[in-house]
Phi, psi and omega in degrees: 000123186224141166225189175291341168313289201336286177330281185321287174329301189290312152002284191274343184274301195288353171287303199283348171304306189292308201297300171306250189350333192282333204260321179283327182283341213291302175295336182308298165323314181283343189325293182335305156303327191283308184329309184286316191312309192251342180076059218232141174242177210297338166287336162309277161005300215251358173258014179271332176311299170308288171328347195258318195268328161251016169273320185269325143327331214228314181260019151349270189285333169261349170265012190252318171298313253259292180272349160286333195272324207261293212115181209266300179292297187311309156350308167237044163245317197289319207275318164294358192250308169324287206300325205277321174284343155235053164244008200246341163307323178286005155328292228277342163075006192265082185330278222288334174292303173307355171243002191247331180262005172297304189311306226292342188298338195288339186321309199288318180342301211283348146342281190294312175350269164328305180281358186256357179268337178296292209317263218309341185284286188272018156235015180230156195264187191273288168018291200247352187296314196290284179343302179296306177313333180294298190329292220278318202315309182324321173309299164346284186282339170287321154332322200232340170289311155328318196266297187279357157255341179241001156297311187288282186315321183289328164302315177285328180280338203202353173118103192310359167273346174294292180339288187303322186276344165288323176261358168264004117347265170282345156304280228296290182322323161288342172272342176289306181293315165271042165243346181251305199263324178297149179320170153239164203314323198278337172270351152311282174333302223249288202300282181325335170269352151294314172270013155255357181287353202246356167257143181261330168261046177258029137301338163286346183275090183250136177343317200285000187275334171351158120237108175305313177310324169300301205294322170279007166287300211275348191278303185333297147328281213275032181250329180276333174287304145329318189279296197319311179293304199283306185297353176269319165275353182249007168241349171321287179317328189285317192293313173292321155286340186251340198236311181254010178088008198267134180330169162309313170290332169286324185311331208263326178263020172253339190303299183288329164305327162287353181257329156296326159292316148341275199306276185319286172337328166306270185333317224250351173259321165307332235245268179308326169319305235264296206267344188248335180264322175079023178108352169276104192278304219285326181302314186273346162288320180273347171292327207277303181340308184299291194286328190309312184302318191285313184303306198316290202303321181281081123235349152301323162280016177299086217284138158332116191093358177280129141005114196273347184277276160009271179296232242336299198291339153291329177296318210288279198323358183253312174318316196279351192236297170325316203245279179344339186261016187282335173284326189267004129325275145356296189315307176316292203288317163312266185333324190260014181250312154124164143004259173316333184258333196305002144260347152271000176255305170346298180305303174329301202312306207282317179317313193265309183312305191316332181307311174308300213279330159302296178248016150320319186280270179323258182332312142331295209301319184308282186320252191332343176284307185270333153259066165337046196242101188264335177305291114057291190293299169323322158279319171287321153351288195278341195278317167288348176270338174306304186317293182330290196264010176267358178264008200261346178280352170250026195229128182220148171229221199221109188300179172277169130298359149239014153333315181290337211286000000 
């Protein structure tokens, strides 16, 4: 069932998406500033990434209870409102305080995911769900496109603690439009008793219908597609001042560029799932898988001095693959839990998938610390996400019974 609530609603997901993601994305741009300012080396770096990412792993699973029990909207006004107020902790310019309100934003951080993917599970049908799931994913890179055009000039005019009071900002503001715009829990409530009254076997969609086993073989899988998209994104810039020469603000637009090819690739793989595919997520996870990986390794091999139309068309395709496969990923792990769970099998999903993104950034940031080597880094990176999803060809499961609904 998709009506004008739908619209409206993925709006209001994808807004609050940009704005949180905007705020989480925030040091990759800045390294550059923290590095001279502060002196921070690139396994520093890589450990706010982490920190965020685990922090948002550990609140997984009650914030996935959090928007099945509460509803959607109180859920991610609780959770932007967290995020927003300790992220004004990375103020104090202290490495371990700033890694310790790095942690606590993630708490709220690790919110929205769930409760704006429980939302697209109940206000859009399966037809249009892998699509919808795109749009708002799509907030994640528009979110980080955001973060990398406007962060860096502000930062150079006024200090990179403006850059941070600039994105705690716009968390208050993303909490504001969904505390005002989003559907409410009783327009959730109507709608869902409207489409199981009119399906008749969605009396069948029971927790016990879960295949648990499904959703934690592919959060596994998505723990290597993670570490590759985070350690790509929080060391680009860096990777780009140090290895091909370009300023911090040009590095900061090769930054948004890959996050903008994301953001399509969110859509434009949601897109193909849904019409070209016929609902088949596991086939397109594994073409994004693939090519994400063949992009990974040539961007190790990028020589000093290439052609920059050139590097853009490699930044895009690692965006568009790298970054891209995160909706249809979402879609699965929704579909195969059904309705009534998708926000606890989200939450679940993203805990164990979130392990990349914790240590995927640091462990980049190393390999490159102890071989001064970013090819090094680049190659395993990529030689294990090949691996990874070339193991997906031998695994099959089963949707719920209320996937469909």
């Amino acid at each position: 069932m998709t009506n004008k609530h739908s619209w409206q609603a993925l709006t209001v997901f994808t807004l609050s998406y940009i704005f949180a993601a905007l705020a989480a994305n925030s040091i990759g741009p800045l390294a550059p500033f923290l590095q001279e300012e502060l002196g921070f080396t690139k396994g520093n770096i890589g450990l706010f990434t982490a920190s965020i990412y685990l922090a948002a792993a550990l609140s997984g699973i009650p914030s996935g209870w959090l928007a099945d029990h509460l509803g959607v909207r109180k859920a991610l006004v609780i959770g932007l409102v967290i995020q927003a107020i300790l992220t004004c902790g990375l103020l104090t310019g202290l490495l371990p305080w700033m890694l310790l309100f790095m942690f606590l934003s993630g708490i709220g951080y690790g919110v929205v995911n769930p409760a704006t993917g429980k939302g697209v599970m109940v206000w859009f049908s399966s037809t249009l769900r892998g699509t919808a799931m795109a749009v708002k994913q799509s907030g994640f890179t528009l979110g980080g496109v955001l973060a990398g055009v406007i962060l860096p000039p502000i930062a150079v005019l006024f200090g990179w603690q403006k850059s941070i009071l600039t994105a705690v900002g716009l968390l208050f503001l993303g909490a504001f439009i969904a505390y005002i715009f989003c559907p409410t829990k009783q327009d959730e409530f109507i709608q869902n008793k409207t489409e199981n009254e009119n399906k008749p076997n969605s009396s069948n969609s029971q927790p016990s219908s879960w295949d648990r086993k499904a959703i934690i073989f592919w959060s596994i899988i998505m723990i290597f597609f993670a570490a590759v998209q985070q350690a790509g994104t929080t060391f680009l810039v860096i990777y780009l001042v140090e290895k091909i020469g370009y300023t911090r603000v040009a590095a900061g637009m090769f930054f948004s560029l890959a996050l903008v090819s994301g953001g399509i690739g969110r859509i434009a793989w949601g897109w193909v799932s849904d019409f070209w595919f016929k609902g088949d997520r596991k086939k397109v996870l594994i073409i994004v898988g693939l090519i994400a990986a063949a992009m990974c390794i040539i961007l190790g091999f990028v020589p000093a001095g290439i052609n920059p139309v050139l590097l853009g068309l490699i930044v895009f395709l690692f965006g568009f693959t790298a970054i891209g496969y995160n909706a249809v990923f979402l879609t699965l792990v929704a579909e195969v839990a059904g309705k009534e769970n998708s926000g606890k099998a989200t939450g679940l999903s993203l805990t164990i998938a979130y392990l990349g993104a914790i240590f995927g950034p640091p462990v980049f940031g190393l390999i490159v610390d102890f071989t001064h080597a970013y090819l090094v880094a680049w190659l395993i990176f990529g030689g294990v996400l090949a691996l990874a999803t070339l193991s997906t060809i031998f695994y099959r499961f089963k949707l719920s019974t209320s996937s469909y609904q």
